[in-house]
XYZ file of C-alpha atoms in Angstrom:
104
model
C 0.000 0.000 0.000
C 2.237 2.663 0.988
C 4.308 1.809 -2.610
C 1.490 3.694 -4.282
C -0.073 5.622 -1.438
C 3.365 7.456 -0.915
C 2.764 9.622 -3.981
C -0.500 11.117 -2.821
C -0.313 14.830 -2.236
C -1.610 14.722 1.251
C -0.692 11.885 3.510
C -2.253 11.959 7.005
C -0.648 9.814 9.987
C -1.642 9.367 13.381
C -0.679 8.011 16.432
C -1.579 4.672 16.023
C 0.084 4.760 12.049
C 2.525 2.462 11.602
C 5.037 2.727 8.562
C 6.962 -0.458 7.574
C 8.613 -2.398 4.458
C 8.395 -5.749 5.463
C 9.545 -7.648 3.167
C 12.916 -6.170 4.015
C 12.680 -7.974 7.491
C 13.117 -11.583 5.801
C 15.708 -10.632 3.354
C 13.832 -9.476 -0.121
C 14.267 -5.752 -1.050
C 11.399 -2.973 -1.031
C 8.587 -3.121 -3.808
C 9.079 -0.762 -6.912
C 7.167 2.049 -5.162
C 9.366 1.541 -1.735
C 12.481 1.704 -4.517
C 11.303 4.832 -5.929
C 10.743 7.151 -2.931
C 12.941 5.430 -0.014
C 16.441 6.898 -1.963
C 14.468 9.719 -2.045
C 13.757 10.719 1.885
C 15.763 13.411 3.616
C 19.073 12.352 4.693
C 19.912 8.659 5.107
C 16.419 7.573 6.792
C 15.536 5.639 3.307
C 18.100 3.551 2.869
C 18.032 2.868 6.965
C 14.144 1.944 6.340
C 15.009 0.177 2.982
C 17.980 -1.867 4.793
C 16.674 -2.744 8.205
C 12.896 -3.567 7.785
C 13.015 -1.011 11.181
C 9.141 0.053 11.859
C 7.771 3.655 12.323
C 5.402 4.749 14.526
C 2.684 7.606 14.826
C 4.724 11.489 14.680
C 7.854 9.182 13.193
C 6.079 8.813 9.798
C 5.819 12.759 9.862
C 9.868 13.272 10.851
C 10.784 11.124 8.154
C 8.766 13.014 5.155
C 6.853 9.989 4.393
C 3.763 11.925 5.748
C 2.962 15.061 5.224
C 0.165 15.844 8.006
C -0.014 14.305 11.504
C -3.308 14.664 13.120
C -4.900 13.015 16.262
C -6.716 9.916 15.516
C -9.824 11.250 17.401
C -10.146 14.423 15.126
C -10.584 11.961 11.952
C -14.179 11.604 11.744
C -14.783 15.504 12.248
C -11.633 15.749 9.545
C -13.655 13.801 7.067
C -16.304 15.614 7.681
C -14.712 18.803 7.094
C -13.067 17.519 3.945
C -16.637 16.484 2.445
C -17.907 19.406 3.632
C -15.896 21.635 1.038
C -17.318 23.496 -1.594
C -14.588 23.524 -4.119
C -11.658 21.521 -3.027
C -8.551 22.491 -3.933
C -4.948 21.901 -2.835
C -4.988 25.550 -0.848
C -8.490 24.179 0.671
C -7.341 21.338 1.242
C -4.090 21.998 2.968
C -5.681 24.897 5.228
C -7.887 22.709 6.521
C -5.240 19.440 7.167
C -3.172 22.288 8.985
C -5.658 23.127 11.158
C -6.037 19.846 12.713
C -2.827 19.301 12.593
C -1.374 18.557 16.350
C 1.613 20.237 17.374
């Protein structure tokens, strides 16, 4: 999932998200999408994620770029309801509202 997910525009974690490659952990290497944007994460995290099959949790997923929102898994249903609730959607829309919920 996250192979294709990753290139999404918005991508929302909370607390209870957890981001992993595991087919890494019994010795096969990351799916095409995991290939693509892994090399591609700030500093070394990537290849650390790509190499190790190591797991990341909730605010982690936001550190490491892989998300770009973080926001409190009790504010999702009002979030979604917010997000339907738009009139015209667009990125600006969009983002304003994912940065208002998101938790600091």
């Amino acid at each position: 999932g996250v192979g294709i997910s990753v290139h999404g525009h918005f991508r929302v974690a909370t607390e209870r998200t957890l981001f992993a490659m595991p087919e890494t952990a019994i010795g096969l290497f990351p799916d095409v999408g995991g290939g693509y944007f892994l090399p591609r994460l700030s500093g070394k995290v990537g290849y650390y994620l790509a190499l190790t099959g190591f797991r990341l949790k909730g605010r982690d997923v936001l550190k490491a770029g892989i998300a770009t929102h973080f926001v409190e898994s009790e504010k999702l249903p009002a979030l979604e309801k917010d997000l339907t609730a738009l009139k015209s959607p667009s990125t600006e829309n969009i983002a304003d509202l994912l940065n208002s919920y998101q938790a600091q």
